[in-house]
mmCIF file of C-alpha atoms and ligand atoms in Angstrom:
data_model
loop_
_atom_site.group_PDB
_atom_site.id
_atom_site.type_symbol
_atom_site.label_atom_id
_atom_site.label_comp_id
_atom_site.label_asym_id
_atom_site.label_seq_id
_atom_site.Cartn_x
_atom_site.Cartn_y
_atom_site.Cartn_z
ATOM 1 C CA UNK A 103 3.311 94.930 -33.889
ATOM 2 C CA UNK A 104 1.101 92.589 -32.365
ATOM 3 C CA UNK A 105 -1.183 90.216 -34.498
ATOM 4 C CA UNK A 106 -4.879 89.162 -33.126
ATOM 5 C CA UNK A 107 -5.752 85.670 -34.898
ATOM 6 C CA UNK A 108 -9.199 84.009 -34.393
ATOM 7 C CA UNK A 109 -10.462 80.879 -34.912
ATOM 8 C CA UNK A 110 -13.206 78.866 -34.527
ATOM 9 C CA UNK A 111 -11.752 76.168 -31.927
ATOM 10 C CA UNK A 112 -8.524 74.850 -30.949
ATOM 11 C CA UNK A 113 -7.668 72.268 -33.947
ATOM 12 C CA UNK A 114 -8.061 75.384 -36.599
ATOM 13 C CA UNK A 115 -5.606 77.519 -33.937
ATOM 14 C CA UNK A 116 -3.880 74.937 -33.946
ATOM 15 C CA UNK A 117 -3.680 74.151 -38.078
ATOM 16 C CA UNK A 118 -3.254 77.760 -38.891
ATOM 17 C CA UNK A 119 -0.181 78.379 -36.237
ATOM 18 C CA UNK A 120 1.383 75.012 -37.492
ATOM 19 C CA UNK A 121 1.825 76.708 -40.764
ATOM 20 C CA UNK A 122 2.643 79.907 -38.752
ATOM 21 C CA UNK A 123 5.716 77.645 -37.198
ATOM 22 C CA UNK A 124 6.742 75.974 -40.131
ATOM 23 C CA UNK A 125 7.068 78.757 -41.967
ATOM 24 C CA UNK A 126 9.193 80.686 -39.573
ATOM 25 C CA UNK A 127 11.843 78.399 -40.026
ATOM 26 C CA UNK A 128 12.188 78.174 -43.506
ATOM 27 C CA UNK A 129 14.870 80.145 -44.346
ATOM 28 C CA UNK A 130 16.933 79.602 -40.720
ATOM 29 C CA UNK A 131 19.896 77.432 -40.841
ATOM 30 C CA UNK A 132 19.494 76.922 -37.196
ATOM 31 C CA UNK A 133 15.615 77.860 -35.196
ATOM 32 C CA UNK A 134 15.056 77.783 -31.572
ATOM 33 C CA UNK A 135 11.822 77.892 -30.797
ATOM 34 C CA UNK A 136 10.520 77.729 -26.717
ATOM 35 C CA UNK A 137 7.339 75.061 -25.899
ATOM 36 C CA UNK A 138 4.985 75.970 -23.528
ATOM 37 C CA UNK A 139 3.243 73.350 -21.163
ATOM 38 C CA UNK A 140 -0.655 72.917 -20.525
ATOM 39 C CA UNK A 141 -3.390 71.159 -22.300
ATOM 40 C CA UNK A 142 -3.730 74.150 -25.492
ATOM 41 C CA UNK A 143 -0.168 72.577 -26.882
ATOM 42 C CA UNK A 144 -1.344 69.553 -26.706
ATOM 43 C CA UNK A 145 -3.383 69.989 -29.914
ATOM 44 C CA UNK A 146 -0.689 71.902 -31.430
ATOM 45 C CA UNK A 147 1.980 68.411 -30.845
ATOM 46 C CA UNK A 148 -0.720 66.700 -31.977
ATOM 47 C CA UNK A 149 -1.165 67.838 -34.887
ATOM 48 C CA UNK A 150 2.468 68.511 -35.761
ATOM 49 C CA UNK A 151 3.060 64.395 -35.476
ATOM 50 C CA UNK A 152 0.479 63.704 -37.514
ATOM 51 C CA UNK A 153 0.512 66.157 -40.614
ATOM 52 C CA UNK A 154 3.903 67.839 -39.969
ATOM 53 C CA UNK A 155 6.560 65.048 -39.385
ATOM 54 C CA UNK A 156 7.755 65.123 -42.735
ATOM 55 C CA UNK A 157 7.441 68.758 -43.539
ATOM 56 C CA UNK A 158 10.162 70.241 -41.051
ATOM 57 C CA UNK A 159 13.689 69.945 -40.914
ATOM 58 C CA UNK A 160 14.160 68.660 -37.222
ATOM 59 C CA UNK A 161 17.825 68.965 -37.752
ATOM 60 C CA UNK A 162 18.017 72.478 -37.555
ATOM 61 C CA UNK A 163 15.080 73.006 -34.974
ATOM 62 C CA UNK A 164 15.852 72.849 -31.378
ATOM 63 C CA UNK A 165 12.983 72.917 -28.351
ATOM 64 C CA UNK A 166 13.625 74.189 -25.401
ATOM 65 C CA UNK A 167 11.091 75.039 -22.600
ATOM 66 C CA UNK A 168 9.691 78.373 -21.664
ATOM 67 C CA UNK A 169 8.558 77.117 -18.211
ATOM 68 C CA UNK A 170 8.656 73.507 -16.610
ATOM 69 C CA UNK A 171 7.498 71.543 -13.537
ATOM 70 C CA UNK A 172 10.207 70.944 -11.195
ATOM 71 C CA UNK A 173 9.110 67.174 -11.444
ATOM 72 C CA UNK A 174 11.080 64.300 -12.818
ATOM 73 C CA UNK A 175 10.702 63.934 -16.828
ATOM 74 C CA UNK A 176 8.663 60.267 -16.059
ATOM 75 C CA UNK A 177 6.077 62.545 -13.978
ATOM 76 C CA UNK A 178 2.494 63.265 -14.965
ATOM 77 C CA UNK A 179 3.082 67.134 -14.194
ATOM 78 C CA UNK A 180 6.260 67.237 -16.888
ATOM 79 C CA UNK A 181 5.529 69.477 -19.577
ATOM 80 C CA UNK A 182 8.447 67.848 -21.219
ATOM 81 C CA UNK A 183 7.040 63.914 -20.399
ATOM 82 C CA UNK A 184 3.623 65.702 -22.816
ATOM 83 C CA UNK A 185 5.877 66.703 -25.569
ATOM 84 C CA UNK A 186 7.753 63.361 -25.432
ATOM 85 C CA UNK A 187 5.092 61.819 -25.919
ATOM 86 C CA UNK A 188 2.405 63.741 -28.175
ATOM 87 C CA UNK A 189 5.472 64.711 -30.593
ATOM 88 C CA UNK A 190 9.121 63.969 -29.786
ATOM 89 C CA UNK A 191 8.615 60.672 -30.312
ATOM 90 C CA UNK A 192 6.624 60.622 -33.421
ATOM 91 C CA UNK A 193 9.996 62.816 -35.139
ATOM 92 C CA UNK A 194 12.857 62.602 -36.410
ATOM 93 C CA UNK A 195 14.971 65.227 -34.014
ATOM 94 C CA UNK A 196 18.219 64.799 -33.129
ATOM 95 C CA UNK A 197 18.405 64.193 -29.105
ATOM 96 C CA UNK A 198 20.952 67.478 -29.073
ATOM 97 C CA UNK A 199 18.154 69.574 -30.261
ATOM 98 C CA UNK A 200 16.378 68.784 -27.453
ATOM 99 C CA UNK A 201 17.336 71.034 -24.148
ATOM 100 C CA UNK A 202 14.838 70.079 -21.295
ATOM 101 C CA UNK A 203 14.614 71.892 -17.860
ATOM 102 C CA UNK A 204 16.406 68.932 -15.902
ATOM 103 C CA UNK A 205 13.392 68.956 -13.867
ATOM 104 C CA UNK A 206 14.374 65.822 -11.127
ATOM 105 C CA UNK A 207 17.003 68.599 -10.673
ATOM 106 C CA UNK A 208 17.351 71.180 -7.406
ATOM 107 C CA UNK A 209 15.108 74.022 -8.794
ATOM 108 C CA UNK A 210 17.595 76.974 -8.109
ATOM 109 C CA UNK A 211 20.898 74.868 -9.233
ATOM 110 C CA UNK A 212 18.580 73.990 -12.250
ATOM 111 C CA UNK A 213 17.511 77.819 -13.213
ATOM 112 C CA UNK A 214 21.277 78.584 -13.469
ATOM 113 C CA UNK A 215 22.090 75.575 -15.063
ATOM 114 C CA UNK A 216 19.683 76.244 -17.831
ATOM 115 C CA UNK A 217 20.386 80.177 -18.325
ATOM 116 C CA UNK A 218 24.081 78.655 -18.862
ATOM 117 C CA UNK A 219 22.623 76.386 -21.885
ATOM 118 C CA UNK A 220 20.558 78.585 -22.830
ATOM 119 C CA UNK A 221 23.323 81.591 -23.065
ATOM 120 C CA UNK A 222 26.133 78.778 -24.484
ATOM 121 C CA UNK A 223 23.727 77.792 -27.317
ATOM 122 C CA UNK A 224 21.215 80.738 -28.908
ATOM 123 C CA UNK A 225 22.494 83.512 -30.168
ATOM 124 C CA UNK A 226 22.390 87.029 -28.489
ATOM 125 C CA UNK A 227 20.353 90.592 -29.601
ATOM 126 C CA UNK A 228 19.932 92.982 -26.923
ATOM 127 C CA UNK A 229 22.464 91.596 -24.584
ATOM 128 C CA UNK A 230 19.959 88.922 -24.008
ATOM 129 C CA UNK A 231 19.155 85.038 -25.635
ATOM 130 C CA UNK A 232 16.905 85.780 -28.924
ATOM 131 C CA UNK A 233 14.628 83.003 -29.173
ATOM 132 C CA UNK A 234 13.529 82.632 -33.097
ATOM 133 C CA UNK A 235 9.979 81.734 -31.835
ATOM 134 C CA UNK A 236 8.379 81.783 -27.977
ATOM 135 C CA UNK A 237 5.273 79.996 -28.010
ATOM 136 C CA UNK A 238 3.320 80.991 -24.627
ATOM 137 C CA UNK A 239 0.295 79.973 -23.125
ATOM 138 C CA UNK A 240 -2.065 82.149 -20.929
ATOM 139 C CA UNK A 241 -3.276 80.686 -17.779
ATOM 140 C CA UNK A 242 -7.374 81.973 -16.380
ATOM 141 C CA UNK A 243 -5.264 84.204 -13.620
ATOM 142 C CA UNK A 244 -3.376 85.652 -16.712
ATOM 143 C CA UNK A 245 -0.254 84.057 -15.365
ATOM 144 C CA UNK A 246 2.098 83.008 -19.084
ATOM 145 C CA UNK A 247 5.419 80.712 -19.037
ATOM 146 C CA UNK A 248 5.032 80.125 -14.709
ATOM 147 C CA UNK A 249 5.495 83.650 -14.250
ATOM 148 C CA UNK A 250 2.160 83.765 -12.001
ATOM 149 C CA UNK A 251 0.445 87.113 -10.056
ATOM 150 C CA UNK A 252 1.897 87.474 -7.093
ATOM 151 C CA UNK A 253 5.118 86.747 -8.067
ATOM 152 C CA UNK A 254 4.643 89.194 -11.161
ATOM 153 C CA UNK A 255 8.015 90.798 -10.619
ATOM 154 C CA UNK A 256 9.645 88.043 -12.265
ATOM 155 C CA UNK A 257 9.005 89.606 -15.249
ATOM 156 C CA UNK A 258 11.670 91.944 -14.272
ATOM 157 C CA UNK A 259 14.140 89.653 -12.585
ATOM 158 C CA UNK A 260 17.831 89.865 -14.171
ATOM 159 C CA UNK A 261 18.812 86.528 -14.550
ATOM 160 C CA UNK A 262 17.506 84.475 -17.477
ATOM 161 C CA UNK A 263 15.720 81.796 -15.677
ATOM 162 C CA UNK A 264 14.227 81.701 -12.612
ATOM 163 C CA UNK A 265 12.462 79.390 -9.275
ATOM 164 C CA UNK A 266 8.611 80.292 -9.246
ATOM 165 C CA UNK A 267 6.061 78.506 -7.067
ATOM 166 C CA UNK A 268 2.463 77.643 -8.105
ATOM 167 C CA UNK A 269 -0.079 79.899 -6.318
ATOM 168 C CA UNK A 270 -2.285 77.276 -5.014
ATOM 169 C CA UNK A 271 -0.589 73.755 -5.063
ATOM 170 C CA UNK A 272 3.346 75.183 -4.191
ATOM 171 C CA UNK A 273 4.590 73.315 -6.947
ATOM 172 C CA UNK A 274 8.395 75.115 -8.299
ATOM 173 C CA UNK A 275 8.736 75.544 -11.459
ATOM 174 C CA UNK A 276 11.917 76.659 -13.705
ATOM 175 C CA UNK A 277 10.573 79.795 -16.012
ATOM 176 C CA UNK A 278 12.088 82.111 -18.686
ATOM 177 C CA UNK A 279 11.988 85.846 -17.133
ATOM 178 C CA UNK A 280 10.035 88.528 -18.646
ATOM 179 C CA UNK A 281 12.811 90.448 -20.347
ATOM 180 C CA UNK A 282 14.145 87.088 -22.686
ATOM 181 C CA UNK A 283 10.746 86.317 -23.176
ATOM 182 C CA UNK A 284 9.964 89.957 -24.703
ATOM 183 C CA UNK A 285 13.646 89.645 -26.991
ATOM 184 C CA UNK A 286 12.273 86.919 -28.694
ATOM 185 C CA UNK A 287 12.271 87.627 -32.994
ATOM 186 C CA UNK A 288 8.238 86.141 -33.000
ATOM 187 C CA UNK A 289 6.071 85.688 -29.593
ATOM 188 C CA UNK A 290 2.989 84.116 -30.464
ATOM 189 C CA UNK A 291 0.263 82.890 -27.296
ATOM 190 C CA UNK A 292 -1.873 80.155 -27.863
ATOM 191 C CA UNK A 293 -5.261 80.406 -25.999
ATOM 192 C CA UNK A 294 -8.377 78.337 -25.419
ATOM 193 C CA UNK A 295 -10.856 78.345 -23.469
ATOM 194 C CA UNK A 296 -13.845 80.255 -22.107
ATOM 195 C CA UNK A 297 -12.073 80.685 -18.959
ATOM 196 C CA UNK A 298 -9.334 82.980 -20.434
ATOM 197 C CA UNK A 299 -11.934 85.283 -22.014
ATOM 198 C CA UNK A 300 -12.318 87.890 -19.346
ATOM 199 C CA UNK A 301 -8.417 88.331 -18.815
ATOM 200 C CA UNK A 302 -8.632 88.305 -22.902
ATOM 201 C CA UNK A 303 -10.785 91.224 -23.224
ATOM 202 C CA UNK A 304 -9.362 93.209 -20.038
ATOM 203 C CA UNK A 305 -6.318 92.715 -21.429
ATOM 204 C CA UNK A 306 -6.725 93.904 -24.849
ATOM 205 C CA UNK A 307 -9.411 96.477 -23.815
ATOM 206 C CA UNK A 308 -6.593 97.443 -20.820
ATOM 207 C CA UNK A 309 -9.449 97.431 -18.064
ATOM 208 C CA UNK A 310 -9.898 96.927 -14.799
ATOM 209 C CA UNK A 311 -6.594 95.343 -12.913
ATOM 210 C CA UNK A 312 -4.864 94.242 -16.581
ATOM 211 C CA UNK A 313 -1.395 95.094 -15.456
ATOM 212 C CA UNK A 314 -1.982 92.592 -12.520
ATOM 213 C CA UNK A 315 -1.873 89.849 -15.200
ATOM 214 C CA UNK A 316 1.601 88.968 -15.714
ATOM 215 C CA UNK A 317 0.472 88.158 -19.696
ATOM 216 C CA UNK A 318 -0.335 91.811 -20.376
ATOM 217 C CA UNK A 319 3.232 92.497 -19.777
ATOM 218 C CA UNK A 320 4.583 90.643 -22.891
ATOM 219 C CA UNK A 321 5.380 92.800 -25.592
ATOM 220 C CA UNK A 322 7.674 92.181 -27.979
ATOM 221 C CA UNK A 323 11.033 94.475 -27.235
ATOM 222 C CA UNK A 324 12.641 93.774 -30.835
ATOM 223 C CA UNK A 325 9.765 91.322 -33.139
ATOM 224 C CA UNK A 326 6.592 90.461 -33.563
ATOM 225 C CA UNK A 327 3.830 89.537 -31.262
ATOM 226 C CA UNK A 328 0.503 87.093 -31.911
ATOM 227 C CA UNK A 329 -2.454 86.348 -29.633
ATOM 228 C CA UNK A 330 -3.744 83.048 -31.721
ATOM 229 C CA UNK A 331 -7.018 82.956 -30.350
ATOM 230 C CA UNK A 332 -10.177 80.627 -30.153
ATOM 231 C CA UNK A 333 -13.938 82.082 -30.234
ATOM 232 C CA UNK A 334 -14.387 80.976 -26.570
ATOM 233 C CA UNK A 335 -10.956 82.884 -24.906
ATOM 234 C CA UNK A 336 -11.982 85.469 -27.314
ATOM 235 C CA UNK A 337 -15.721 85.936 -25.846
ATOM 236 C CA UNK A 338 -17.111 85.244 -29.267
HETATM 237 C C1 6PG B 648 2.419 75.322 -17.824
HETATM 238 C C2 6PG B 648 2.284 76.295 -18.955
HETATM 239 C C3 6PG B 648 1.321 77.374 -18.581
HETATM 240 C C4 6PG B 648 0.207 77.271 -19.567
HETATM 241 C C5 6PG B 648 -1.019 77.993 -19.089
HETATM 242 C C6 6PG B 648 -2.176 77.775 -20.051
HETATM 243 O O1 6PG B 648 3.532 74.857 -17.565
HETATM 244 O O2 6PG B 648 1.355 75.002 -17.275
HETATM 245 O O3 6PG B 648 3.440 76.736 -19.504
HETATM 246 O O4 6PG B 648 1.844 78.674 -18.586
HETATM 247 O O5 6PG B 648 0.626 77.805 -20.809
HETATM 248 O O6 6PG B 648 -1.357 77.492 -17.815
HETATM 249 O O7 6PG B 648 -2.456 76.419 -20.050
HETATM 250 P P1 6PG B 648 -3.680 75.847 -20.944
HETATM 251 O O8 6PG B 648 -3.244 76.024 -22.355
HETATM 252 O O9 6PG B 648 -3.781 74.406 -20.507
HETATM 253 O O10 6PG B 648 -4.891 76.648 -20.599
#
C-alpha cells in the first residue's frame, strides 16, 4: 500500500512524520528504525530534539544508517557527524543503540562488517533484516539511500550492504541494497524541494525514463510504503 502525504513545507513534513515515528514504536519492545543523510532530515532531528526528547523511549530505539559517507564520523560529509549533532546529543539513547557505518573504515571491509551487525542484531522476515521503519530520502537524479543511476543494479545486489561511488564527486559510500530496503515493516521517503518535483511526478505518473530512477524501484515487499511530501517536490 503506498501512502502519498502532503504538506505545506518541510517543518509540517516534518511535525506530521514525527508523530508518524513515534507512533510506530509504541507498542515495540525493541524498534530499529534506518536514518537517512541530506539536508530534508535535518528538520526532522531538529525537531525531534526539541519537542520529542521526552516523548520516546530511546531505550528500546536503535538508529542505524541506510547509507553513509565513507568519511571519518568528525567529517563535514558524515551523515552520522549531522545526527550527532542535530539529535543524538540532545537524547537520552543508550550508545549500544547506536550502530554507525564505521565510516574512517575501508569501504568494502566496512559493507561486510555492517551486514554482519546488521544480520547479528534485527530480526529476520523474508530471509532478509526487517527494519521496523526505513526512512529514505530522494536525491534530484532520483538516486535514494546512495543507491545512485548508473549504478542502479545495486538495488538487486545480494549482499546486504554494499560500496557505491558518488556520480560526480567519486565519493564511496556504504548503502543498504534494494532488496532489505523493500523488507522493511514501514518505508516512508521524506522529500523537499522543487528540484525533486519532476522525478516526483514521473515517478508517480510512471513517465518518461521512471525506472531509470533508482527511487521508483522501492516498493514495499512485505509493509507499508509513504512518500511524505512538500508542495514544492510535489509540483504544487
Ligand atoms: C545522503 C542521503 C541521500 C539523501 C538524498 C536527498 O547520504 O546524501 O542518504 O540519499 O537522502 O540525497 O537529500 P536531501 O534531503 O538533502 O535532498
Amino acid at each position: 500500500m503506498i501512502n502519498q502525504h502532503i504538506y505545506k513545507n518541510g517543518q509540517e513534513l516534518a511535525a506530521h512524520f514525527a508523530d508518524f515515528f513515534l507512533q510506530q514504536t509504541k507498542d515495540k519492545a525493541v524498534f530499529h528504525v534506518a536514518l537517512s543523510g541530506g539536508s530534508t532530515p535535518k528538520i526532522l532531528f531538529d525537531l525531534l530534539a526539541k519537542e520529542y526528547a521526552d516523548r520516546f523511549e530511546w531505550s528500546k530505539i536503535h538508529f542505524w544508517w541506510g547509507d553513509e559517507r565513507c568519511v571519518p564520523p568528525t567529517d563535514e560529509e558524515s551523515n552520522f557527524k549531522m545526527t550527532k549533532e542535530l539529535l543524538i546529543d540532545k537524547i537520552s539513547m543508550p550508545s549500544e543503540n547506536i550502530h554507525r557505518v564505521l565510516g574512517e573504515n575501508d569501504p568494502v571491509k566496512e559493507a561486510l562488517r555492517y551486514a554482519e551487525e546488521i544480520q547479528a542484531t534485527i530480526p529476520t522476515k523474508n530471509d532478509l533484516p526487517r527494519f521496523d521503519l526505513m526512512i529514505l530520502g530522494m536525491g534530484p537524479d532520483g538516486h535514494t539511500a546512495s543507491i545512485f543511476p548508473h549504478q542502479i543494479e545495486l538495488l538487486h545486489a545480494k549482499p546486504i550492504c554494499a560500496v557505491a561511488t558518488h556520480p560526480e564527486s567519486g565519493q564511496k559510500r556504504v548503502t543498504l541494497t534494494g532488496a532489505t530496503i523493500n523488507n522493511a515493516a514501514e518505508i516512508a521517503f521524506l522529500v523537499t524541494g522543487s528540484n525533486k518535483k519532476e522525478k516526483i511526478h514521473e515517478i508517480f505518473n510512471e513517465e518518461k525514463d521512471y525506472k531509470q530512477y533508482p527511487a521508483a524501484h522501492i516498493q514495499a515487499s512485505d509493509g507499508n510504503l509513504s512518500w511524505y511530501l512538500d508542495e514544492a517536490a510535489a509540483g504544487k
